[in-house]
Coordinates of C-alpha atoms in Angstrom, one line a residue:
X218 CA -45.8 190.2 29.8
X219 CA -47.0 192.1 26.8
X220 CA -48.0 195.5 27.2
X221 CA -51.9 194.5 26.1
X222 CA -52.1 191.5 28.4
X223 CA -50.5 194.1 31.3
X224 CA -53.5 196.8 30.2
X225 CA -56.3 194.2 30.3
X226 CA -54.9 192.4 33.4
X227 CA -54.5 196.1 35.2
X228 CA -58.6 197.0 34.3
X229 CA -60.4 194.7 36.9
X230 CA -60.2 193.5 40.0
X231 CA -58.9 189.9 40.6
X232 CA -62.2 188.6 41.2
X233 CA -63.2 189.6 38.0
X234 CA -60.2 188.4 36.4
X235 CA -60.8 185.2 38.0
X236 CA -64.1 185.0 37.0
X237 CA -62.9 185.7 33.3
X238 CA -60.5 183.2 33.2
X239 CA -63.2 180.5 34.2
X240 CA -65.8 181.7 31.5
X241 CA -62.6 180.8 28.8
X242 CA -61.9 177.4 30.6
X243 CA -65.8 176.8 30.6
X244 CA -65.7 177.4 26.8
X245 CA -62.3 175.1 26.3
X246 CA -64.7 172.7 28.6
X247 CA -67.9 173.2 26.1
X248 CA -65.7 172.8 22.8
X249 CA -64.0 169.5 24.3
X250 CA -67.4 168.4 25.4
X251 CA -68.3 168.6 21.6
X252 CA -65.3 166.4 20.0
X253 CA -66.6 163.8 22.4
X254 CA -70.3 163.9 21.2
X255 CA -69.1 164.5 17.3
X256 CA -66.6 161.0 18.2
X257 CA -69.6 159.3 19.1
X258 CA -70.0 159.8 15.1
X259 CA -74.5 159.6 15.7
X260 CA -74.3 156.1 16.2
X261 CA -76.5 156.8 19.9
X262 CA -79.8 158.7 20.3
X263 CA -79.2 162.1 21.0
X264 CA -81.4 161.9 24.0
X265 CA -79.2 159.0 25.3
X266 CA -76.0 161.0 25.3
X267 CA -78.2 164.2 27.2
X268 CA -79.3 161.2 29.9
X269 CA -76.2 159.9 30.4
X270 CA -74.3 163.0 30.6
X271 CA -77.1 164.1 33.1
X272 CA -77.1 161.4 35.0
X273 CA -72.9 161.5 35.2
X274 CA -73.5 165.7 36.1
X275 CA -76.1 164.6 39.2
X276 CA -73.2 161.9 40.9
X277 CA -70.5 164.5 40.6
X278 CA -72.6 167.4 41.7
X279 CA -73.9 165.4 44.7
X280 CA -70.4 164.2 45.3
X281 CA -69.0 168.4 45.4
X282 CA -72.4 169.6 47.2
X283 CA -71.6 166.9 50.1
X284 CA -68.2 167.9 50.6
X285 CA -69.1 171.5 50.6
X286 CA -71.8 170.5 53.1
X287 CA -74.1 172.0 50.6
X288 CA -78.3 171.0 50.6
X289 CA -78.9 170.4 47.0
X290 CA -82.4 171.5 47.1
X291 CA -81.5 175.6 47.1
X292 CA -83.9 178.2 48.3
X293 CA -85.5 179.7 45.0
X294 CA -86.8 176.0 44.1
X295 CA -89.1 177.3 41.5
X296 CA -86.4 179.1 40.0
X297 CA -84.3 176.8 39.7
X298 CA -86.1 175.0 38.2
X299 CA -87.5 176.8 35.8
X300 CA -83.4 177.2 34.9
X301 CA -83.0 173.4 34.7
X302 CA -86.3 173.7 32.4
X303 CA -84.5 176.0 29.8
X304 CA -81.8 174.9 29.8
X305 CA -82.8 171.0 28.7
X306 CA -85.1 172.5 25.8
X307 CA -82.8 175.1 24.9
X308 CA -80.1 171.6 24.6
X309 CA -82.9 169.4 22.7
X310 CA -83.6 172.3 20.3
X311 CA -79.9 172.7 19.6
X312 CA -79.4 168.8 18.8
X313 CA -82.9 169.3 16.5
X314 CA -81.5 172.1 14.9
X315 CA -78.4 170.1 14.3
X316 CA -80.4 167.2 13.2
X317 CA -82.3 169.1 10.5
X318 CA -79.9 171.5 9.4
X319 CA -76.1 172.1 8.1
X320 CA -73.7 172.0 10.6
X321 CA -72.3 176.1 10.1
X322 CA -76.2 177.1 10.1
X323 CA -77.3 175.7 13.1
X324 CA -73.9 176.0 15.3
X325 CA -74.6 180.1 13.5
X326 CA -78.0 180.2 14.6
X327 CA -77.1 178.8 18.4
X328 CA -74.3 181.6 18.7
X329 CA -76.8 184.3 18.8
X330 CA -77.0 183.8 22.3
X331 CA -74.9 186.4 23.4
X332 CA -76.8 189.4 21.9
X333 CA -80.5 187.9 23.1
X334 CA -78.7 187.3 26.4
X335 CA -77.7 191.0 26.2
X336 CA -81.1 191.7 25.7
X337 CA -82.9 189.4 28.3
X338 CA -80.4 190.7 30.9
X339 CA -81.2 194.7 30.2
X340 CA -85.3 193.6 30.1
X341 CA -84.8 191.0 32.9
X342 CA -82.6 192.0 35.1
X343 CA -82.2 195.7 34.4
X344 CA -78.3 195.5 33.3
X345 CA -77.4 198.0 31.0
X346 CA -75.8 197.3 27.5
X347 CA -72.7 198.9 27.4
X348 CA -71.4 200.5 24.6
X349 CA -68.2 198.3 24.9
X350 CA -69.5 195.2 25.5
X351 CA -72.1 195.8 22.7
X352 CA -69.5 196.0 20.0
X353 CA -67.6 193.0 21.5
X354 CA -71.1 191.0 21.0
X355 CA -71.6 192.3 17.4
X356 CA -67.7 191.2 16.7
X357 CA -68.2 188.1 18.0
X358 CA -71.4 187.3 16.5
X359 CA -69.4 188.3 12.9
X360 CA -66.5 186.3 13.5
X361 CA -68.9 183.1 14.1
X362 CA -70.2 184.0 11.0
X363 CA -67.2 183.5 9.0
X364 CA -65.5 181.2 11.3
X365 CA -68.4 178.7 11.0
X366 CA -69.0 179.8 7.2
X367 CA -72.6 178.8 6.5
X368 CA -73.2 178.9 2.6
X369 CA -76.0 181.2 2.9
X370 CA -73.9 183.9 3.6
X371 CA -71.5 184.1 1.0
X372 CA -70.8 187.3 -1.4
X373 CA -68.7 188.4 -4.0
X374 CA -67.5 191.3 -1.1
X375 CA -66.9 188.8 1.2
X376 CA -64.6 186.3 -1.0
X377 CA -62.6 189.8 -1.8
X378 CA -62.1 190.6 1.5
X379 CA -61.0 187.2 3.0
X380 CA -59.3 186.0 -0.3
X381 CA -61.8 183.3 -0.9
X382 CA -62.9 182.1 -4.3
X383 CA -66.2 182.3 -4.0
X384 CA -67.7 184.6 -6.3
X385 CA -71.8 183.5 -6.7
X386 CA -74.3 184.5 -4.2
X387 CA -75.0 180.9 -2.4
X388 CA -78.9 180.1 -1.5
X389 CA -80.8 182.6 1.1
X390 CA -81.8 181.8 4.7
X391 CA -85.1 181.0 2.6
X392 CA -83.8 178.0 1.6
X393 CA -83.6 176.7 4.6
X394 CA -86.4 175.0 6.3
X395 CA -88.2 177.5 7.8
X396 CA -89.6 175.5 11.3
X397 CA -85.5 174.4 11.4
X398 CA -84.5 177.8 11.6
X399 CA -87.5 178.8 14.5
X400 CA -86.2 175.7 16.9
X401 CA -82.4 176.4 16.1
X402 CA -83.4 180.5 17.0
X403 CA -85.8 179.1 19.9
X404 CA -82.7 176.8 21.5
X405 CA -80.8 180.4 20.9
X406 CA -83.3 182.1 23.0
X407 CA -83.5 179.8 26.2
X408 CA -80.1 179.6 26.2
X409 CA -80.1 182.9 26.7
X410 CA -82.9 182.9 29.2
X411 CA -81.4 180.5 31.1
X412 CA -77.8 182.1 31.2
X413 CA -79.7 185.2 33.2
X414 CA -81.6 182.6 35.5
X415 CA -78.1 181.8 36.3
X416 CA -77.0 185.3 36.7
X417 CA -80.0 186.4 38.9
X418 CA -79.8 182.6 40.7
X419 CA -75.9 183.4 41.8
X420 CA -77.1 186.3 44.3
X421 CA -78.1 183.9 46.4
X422 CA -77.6 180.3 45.6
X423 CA -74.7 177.9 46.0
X424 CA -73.1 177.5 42.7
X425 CA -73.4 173.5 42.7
X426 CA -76.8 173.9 43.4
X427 CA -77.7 175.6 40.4
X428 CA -75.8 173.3 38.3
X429 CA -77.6 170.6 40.1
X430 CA -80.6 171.5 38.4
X431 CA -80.0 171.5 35.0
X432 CA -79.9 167.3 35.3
X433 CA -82.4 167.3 37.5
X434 CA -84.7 168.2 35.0
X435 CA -82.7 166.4 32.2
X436 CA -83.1 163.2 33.6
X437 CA -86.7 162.7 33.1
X438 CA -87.1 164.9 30.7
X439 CA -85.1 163.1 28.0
X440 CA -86.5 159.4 29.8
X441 CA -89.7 159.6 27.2
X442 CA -87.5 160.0 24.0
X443 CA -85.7 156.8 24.8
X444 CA -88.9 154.6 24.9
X445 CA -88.2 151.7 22.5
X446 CA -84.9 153.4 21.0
X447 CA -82.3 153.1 23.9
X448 CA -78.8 151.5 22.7
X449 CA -76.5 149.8 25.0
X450 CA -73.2 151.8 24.4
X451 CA -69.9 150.2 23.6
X452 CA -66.9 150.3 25.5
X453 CA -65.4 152.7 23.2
X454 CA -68.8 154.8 23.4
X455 CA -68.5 154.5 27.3
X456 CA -65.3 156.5 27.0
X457 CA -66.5 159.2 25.4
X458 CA -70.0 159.6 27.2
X459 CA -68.0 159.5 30.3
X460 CA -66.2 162.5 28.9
X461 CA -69.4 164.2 27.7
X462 CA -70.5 163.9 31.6
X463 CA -67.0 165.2 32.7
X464 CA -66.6 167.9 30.7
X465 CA -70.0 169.3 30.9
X466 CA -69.7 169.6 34.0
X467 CA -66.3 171.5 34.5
X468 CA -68.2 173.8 31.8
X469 CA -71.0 174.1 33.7
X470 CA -69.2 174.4 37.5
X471 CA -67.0 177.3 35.7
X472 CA -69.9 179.2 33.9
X473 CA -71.5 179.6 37.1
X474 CA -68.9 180.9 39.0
X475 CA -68.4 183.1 36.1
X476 CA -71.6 184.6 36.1
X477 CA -72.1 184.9 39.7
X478 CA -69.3 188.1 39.4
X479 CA -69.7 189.3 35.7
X480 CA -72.7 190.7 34.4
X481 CA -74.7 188.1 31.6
X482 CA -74.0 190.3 28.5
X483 CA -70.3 190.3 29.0
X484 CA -70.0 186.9 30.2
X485 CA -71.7 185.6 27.0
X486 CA -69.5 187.8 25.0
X487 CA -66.3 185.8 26.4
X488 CA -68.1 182.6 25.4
X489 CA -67.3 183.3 21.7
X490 CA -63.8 182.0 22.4
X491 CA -65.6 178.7 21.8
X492 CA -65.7 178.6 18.2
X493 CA -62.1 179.2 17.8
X494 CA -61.6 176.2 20.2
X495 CA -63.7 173.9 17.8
X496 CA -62.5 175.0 15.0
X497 CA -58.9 174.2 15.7
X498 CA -60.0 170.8 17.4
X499 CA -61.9 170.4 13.8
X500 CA -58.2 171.1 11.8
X501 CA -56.2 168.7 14.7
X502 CA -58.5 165.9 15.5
X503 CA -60.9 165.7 12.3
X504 CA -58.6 166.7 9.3
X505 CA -61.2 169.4 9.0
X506 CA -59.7 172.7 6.2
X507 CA -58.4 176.2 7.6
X508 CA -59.0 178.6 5.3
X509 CA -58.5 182.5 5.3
X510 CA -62.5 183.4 5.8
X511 CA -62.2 181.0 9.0
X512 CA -58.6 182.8 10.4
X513 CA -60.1 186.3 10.1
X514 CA -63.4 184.9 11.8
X515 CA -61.2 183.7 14.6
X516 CA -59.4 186.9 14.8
X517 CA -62.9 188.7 14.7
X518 CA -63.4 186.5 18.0
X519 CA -60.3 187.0 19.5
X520 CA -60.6 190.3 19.3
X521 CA -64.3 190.1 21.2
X522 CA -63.1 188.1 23.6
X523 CA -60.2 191.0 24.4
X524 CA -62.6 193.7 24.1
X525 CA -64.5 191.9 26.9
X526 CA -61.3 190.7 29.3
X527 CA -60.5 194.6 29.0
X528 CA -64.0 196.3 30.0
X529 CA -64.0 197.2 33.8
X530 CA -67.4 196.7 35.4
X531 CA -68.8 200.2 36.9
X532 CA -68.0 200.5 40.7

């Protein structure tokens, strides 16, 4: 084994190893979750495909919490629900944002998650923000950045560092629309928020019965957008909803567990490992272009993401 992969391996306990490894398979999860949504190509309504895949998360939660000889219902009910709350209008204001604004910008705007979870964990929950994994949030935060390559942020510098072309200043985040950029930072924020109700949830409930909340509250929740606008999906579009459900829920099962050892800053930080996940499903699946700005970007995140494997929690 390399002598970096022995260092970072050698830092932590297994349990915390363990629980790293499932944050990176939760983001593989997340980022295959999205090539399924982005094959649907828009042709359903967005709060179809959050019903469906809600509904498909309930039957194979009930199905785990059964076997486990689990009660769904939890202890902290208000809780958690209040986690199954932010998390379905932190998910609608993410497909809004992506509805009203370029891709790069609104996946860029969605990725500040990790610092504001950062944040809401020290104010929260008391965990500190340490120095280590602070600079593995603000590398992570830059690789997105220039992975995802929104126009607005564009420079002469840049282009000269990353061997792009570009050489004109491209429009300001002020040419953006400016209640856009408030629900794509909002959808940031309860994202975050519920990432710590996850984190402080974990203590002492099961983790299907956290994740058994988030569709709980889905399910009605996205009913009254539906009214009049339902489509009766394909076969084709079966398939992929079906692996919408599926892999939203191995992302979801695996970012609990994850969170139940590691603390919420930290956790997030690994989560950055995403983007470099969609972007290569983006070159192999959708013909999508590689350039040099996107390879350091994914480098940036790599590097996060080993800054984060390496730091050993505080005993």
């Amino acid at each position: 084994m390399h002598p970096l992969l022995n260092a970072i391996r050698g830092s932590q306990s297994p349990k915390e190893w363990r629980a790293c490894a499932l944050l990176i398979l939760c983001a593989l999860a997340f980022s295959v979750m999205t090539v399924c949504v982005k094959q649907l190509g828009g042709e359903l309504p967005v709060a179809e495909i959050v019903l469906v895949r809600s509904l498909i998360s309930i039957l194979i939660t009930l199905v785990m919490l059964k076997q486990a000889q689990v009660s769904p219902w939890g202890q902290q009910r208000s809780l958690l629900l209040l986690r199954g709350v932010l998390g379905t209008t932190a998910l609608l204001c993410f497909f809004e944002a992506l509805a009203r604004l370029p891709l790069a910008a609104a996946t860029l705007l969605q990725y500040t998650y990790p610092t504001l979870t950062a944040l809401s964990a020290w104010v929260w929950l008391g965990e500190p923000i340490r120095r280590r994994i602070g600079l593995a949030v603000l590398l992570g935060l830059a690789g997105v950045m220039l992975v995802v390559q929104p126009e607005w942020i564009g420079s002469p510098v840049l282009g000269s560092l990353t061997g792009s072309s570009t050489t004109s200043l491209a429009p300001s985040t002020a040419a953006l629309p400016a209640i856009a950029v408030v629900i794509g930072l909002a959808g940031a924020l309860l994202t975050a928020l519920a990432y710590v109700s996850v984190r402080q949830l974990s203590v002492r409930e099961h983790p299907l019965v956290i994740v058994f909340y988030f569709p709980l509250v889905s399910v009605p929740a996205t009913l009254p957008f539906l009214w009049g606008d339902a489509i009766w999906p394909s076969s084709v579009q079966w398939f992929w909803l079906v692996g919408v459900g599926v892999f939203t829920q191995l992302g979801q099962v695996w970012l609990t567990e994850g969170l139940a050892t590691l603390p919420a800053a930290r956790a997030t930080s690994i989560n950055y490992v995403q983007v470099v996940f969609a972007a290569l499903w983006g070159v192999m699946f959708f013909a999508e272009p590689i350039t040099s700005t996107m390879v350091v970007g994914a480098a940036c995140v790599l590097g996060a993401t080993l800054i984060s494997l390496s730091a050993r929690q505080p005993r």
